[in-house]
PDB file of C-alpha atoms in Angstrom:
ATOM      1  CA  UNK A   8      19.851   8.090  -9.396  1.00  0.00           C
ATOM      2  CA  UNK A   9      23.159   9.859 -11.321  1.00  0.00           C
ATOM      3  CA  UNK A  10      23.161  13.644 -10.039  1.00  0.00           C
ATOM      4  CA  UNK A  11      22.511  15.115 -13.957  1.00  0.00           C
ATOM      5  CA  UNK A  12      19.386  12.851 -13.976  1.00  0.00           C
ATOM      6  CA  UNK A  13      18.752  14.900 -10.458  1.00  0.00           C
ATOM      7  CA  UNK A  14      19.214  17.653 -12.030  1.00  0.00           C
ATOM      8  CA  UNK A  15      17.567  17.435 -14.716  1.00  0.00           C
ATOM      9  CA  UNK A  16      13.910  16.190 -12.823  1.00  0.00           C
ATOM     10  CA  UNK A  17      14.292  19.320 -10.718  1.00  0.00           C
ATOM     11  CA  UNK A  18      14.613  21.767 -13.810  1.00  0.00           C
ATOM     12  CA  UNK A  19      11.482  19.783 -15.201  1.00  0.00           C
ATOM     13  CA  UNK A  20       9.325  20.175 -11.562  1.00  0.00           C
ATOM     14  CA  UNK A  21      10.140  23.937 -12.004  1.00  0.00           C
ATOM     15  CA  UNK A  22       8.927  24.165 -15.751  1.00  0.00           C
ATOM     16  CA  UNK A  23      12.874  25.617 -16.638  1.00  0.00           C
ATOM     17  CA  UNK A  24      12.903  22.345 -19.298  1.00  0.00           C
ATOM     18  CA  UNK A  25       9.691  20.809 -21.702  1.00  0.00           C
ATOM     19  CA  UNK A  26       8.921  16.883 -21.246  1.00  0.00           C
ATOM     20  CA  UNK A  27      10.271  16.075 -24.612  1.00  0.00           C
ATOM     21  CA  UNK A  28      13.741  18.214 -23.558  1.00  0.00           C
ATOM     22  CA  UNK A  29      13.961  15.815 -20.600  1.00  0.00           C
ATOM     23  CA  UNK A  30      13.576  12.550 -22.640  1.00  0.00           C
ATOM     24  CA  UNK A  31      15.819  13.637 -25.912  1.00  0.00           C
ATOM     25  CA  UNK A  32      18.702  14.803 -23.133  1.00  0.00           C
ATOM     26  CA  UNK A  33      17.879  11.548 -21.076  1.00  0.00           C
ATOM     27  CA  UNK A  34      18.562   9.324 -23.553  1.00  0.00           C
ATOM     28  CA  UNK A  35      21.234  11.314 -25.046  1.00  0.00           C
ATOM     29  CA  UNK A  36      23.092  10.876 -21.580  1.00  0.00           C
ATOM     30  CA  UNK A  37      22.025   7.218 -21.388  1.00  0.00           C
ATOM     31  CA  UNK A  38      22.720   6.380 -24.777  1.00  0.00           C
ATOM     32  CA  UNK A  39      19.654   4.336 -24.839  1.00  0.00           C
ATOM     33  CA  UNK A  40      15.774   4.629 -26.469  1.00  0.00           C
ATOM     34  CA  UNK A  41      13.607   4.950 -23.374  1.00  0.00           C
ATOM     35  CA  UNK A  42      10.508   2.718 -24.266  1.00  0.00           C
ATOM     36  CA  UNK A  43       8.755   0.458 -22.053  1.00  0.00           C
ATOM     37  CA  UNK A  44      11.388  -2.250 -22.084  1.00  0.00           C
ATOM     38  CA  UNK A  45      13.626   0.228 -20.470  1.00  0.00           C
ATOM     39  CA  UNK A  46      11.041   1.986 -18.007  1.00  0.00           C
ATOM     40  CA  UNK A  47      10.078  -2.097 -16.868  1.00  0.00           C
ATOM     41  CA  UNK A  48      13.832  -2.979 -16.297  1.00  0.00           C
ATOM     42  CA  UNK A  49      14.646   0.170 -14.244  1.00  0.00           C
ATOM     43  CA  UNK A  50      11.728  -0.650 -12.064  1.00  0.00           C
ATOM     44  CA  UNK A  51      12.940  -4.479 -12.015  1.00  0.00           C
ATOM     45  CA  UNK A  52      16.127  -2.195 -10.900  1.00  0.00           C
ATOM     46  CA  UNK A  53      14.432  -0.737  -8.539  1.00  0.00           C
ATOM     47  CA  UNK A  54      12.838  -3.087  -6.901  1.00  0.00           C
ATOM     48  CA  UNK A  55      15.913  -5.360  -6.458  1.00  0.00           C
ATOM     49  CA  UNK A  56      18.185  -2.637  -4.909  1.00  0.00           C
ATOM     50  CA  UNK A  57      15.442  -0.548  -3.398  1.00  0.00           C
ATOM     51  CA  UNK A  58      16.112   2.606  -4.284  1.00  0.00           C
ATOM     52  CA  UNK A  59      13.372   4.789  -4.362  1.00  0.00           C
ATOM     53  CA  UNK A  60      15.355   7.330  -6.670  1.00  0.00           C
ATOM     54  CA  UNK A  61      15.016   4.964  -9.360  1.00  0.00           C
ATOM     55  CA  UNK A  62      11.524   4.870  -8.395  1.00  0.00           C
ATOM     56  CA  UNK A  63      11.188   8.717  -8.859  1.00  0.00           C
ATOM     57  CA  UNK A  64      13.065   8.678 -11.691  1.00  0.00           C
ATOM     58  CA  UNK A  65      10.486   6.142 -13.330  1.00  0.00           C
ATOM     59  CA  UNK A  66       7.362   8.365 -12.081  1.00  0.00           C
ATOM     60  CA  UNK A  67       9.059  11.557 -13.995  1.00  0.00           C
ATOM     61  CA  UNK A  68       9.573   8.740 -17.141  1.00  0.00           C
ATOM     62  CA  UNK A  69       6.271   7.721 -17.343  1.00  0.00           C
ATOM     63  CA  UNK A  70       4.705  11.299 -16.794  1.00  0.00           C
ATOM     64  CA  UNK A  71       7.827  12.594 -19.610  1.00  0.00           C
ATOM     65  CA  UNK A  72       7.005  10.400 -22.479  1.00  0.00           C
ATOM     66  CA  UNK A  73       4.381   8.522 -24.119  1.00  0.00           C
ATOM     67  CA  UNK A  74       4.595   5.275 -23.171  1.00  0.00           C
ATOM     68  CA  UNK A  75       1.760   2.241 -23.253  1.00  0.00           C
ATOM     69  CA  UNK A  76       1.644   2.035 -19.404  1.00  0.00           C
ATOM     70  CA  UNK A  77      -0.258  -1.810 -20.065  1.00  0.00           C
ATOM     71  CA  UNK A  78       3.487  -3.283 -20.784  1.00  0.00           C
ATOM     72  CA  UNK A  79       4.561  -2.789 -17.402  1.00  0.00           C
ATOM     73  CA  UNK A  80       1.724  -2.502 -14.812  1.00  0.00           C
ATOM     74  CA  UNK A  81       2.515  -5.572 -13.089  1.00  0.00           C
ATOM     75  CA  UNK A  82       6.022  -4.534 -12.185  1.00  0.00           C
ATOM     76  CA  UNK A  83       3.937  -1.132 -11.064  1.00  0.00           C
ATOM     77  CA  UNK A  84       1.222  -2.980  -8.895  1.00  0.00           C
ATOM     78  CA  UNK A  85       4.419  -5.024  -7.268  1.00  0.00           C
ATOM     79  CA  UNK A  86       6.225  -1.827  -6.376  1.00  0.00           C
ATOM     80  CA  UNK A  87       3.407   0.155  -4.871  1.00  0.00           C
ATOM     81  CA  UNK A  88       3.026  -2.352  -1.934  1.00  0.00           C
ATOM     82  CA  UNK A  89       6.709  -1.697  -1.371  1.00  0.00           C
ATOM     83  CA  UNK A  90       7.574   0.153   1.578  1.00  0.00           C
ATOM     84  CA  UNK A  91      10.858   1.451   0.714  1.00  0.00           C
ATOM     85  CA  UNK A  92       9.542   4.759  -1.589  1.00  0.00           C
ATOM     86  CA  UNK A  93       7.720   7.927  -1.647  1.00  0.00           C
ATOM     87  CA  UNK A  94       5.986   7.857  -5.119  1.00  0.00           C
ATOM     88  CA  UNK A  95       2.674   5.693  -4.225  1.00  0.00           C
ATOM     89  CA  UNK A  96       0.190   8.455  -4.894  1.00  0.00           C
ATOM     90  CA  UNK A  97       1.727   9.218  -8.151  1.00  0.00           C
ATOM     91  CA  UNK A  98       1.444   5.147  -9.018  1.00  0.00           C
ATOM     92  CA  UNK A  99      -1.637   5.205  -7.940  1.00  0.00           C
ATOM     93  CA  UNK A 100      -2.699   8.053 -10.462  1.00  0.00           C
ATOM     94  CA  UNK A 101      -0.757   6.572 -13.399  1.00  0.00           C
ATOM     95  CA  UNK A 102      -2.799   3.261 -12.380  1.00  0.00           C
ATOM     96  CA  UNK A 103      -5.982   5.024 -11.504  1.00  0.00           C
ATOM     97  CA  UNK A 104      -5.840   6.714 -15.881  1.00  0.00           C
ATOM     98  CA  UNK A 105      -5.027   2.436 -17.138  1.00  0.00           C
ATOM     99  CA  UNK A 106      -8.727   1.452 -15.611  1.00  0.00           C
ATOM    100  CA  UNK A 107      -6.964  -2.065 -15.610  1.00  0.00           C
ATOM    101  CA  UNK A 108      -9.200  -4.686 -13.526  1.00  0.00           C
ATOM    102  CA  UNK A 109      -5.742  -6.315 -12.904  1.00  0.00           C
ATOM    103  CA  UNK A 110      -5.121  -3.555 -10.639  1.00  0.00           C
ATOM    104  CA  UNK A 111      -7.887  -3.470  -8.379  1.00  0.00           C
ATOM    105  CA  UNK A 112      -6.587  -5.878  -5.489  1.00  0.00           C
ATOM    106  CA  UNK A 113      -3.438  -3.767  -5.213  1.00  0.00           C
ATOM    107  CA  UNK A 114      -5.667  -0.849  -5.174  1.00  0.00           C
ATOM    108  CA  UNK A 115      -7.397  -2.236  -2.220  1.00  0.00           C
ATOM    109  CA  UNK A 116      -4.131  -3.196  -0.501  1.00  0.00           C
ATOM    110  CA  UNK A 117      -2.370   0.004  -0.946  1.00  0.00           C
ATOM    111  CA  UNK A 118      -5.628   1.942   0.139  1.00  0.00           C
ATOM    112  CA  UNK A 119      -5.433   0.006   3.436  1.00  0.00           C
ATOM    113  CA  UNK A 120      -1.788   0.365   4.442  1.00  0.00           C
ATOM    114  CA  UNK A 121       0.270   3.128   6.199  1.00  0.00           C
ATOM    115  CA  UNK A 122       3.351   4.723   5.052  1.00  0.00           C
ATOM    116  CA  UNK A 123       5.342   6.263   7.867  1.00  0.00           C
ATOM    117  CA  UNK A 124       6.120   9.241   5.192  1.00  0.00           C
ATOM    118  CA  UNK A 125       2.633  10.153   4.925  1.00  0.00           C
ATOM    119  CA  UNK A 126       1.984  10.033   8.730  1.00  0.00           C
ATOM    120  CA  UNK A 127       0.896  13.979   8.316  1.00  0.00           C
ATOM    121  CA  UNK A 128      -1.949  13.270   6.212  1.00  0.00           C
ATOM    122  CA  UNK A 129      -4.969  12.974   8.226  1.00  0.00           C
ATOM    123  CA  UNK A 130      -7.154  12.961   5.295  1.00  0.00           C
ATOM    124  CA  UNK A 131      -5.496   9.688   3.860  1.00  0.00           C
ATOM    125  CA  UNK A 132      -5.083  11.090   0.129  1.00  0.00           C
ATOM    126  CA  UNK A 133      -3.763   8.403  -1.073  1.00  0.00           C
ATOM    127  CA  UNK A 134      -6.264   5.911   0.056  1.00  0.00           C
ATOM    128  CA  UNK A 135      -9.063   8.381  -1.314  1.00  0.00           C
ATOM    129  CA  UNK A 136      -7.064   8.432  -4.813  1.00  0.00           C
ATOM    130  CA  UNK A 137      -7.029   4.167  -4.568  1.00  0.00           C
ATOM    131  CA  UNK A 138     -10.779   4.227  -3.594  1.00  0.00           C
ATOM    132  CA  UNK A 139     -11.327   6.754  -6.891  1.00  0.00           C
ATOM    133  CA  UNK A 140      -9.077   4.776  -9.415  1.00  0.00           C
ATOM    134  CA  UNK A 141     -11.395   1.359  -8.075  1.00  0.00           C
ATOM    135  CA  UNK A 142     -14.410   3.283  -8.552  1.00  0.00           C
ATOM    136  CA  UNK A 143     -13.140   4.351 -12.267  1.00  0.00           C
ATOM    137  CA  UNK A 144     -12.260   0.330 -12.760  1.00  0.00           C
ATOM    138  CA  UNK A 145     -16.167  -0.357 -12.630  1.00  0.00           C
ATOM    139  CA  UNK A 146     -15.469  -3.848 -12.160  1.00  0.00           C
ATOM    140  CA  UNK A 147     -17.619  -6.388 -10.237  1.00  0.00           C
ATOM    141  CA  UNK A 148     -14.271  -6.680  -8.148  1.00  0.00           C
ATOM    142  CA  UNK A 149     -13.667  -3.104  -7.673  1.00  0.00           C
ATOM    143  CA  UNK A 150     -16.986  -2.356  -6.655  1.00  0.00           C
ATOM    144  CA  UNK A 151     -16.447  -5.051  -3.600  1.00  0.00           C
ATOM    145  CA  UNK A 152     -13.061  -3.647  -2.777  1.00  0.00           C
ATOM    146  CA  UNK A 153     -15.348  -0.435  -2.556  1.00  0.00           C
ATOM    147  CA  UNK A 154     -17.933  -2.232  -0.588  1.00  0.00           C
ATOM    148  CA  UNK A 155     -15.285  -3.734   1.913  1.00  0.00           C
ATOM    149  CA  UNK A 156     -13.749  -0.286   2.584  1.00  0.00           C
ATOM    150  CA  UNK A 157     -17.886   1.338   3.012  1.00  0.00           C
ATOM    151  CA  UNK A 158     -16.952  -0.867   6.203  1.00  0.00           C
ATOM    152  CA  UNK A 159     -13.945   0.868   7.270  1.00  0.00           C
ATOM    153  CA  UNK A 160     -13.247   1.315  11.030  1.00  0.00           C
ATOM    154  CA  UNK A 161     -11.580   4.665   9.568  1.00  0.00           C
ATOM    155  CA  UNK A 162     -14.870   7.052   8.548  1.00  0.00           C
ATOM    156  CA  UNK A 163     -12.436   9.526   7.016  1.00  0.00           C
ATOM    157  CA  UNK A 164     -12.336   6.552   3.997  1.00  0.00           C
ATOM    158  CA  UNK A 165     -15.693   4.922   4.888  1.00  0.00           C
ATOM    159  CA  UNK A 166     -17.131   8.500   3.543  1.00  0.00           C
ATOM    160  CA  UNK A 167     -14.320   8.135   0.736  1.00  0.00           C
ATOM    161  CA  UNK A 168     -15.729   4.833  -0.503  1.00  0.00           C
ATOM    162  CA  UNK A 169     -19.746   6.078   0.008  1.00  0.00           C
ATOM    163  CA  UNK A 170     -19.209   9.172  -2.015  1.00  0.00           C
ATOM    164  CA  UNK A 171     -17.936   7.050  -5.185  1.00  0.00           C
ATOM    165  CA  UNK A 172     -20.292   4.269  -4.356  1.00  0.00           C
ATOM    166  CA  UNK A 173     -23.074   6.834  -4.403  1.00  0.00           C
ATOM    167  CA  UNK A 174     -22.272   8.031  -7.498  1.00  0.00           C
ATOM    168  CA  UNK A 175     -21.608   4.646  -9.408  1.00  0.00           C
ATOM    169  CA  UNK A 176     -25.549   4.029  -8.188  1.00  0.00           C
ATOM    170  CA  UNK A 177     -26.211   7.303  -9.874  1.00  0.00           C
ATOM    171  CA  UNK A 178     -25.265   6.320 -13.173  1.00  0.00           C
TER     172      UNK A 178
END
């Protein structure tokens, strides 16, 4: 990631710069129109070179503008398996708001496997924020990947995937 593109994400995280102030200075930098050709090529980028400040730099993209997220979610689901980054829960949300059934197995993977970054959460956030984007879904899929994880040798998600079971049964 270039250091004024640094820059300019932090000013954004501290509110010192408006969304649309990132993008028009973004692209003015870049010289490009960011659409979702460019935001599915960086993560292509991404992905190829591993850079997780590409990665971040996508995330603050996505969240900036007002993009279709459908053109690129299967370049999405392939990065969130990837070890490499630190930007899975805020995937997971930008998947979790698309309610795409194409998501829902990468959903289940991601809510079963263990980043060493997030080996301080003992609450497993991001698997409760897969097991609440499946449970949005409502597919017949989803609601097995929910089923699967009721079964959970860890209770801590076990309880995560009762608690939207219950209420999917409640509606």
């Amino acid at each position: 990631m270039k250091n004024y593109i640094r820059s300019r994400i932090s000013k954004l995280y501290k509110n010192e710069i408006s969304k649309e102030s990132f993008i028009n200075k973004y692209e003015e930098k870049e010289k490009k129109s960011i659409n979702e050709t460019y935001i599915k090529e960086l993560i292509k980028r991404a992905r190829k070179n591993k850079d997780a400040g590409d990665i971040e730099e996508v995330v603050v993209l996505i969240y900036s503008g007002d993009f279709n997220n459908d053109q690129y979610i299967e370049e999405l689901c392939g990065v969130i398996l990837e070890s490499w980054h630190f930007k899975h829960e805020d995937i997971v949300q930008i998947l979790h708001k698309l309610k795409d059934p194409s998501t829902v197995d990468f959903l289940y993977k991601v809510s079963e496997m263990h980043f060493d970054y997030l080996d301080y959460d003992d609450t497993y956030q991001l698997a409760r924020k897969c097991i609440k984007a499946l449970a949005t879904i409502r597919s017949a899929n989803a609601i097995k990947k929910l089923q699967i994880l009721l079964k959970s040798d860890n209770p801590i998600i076990s309880e995560y995937a009762k608690k939207e079971l219950d209420k999917l049964d409640s509606v």
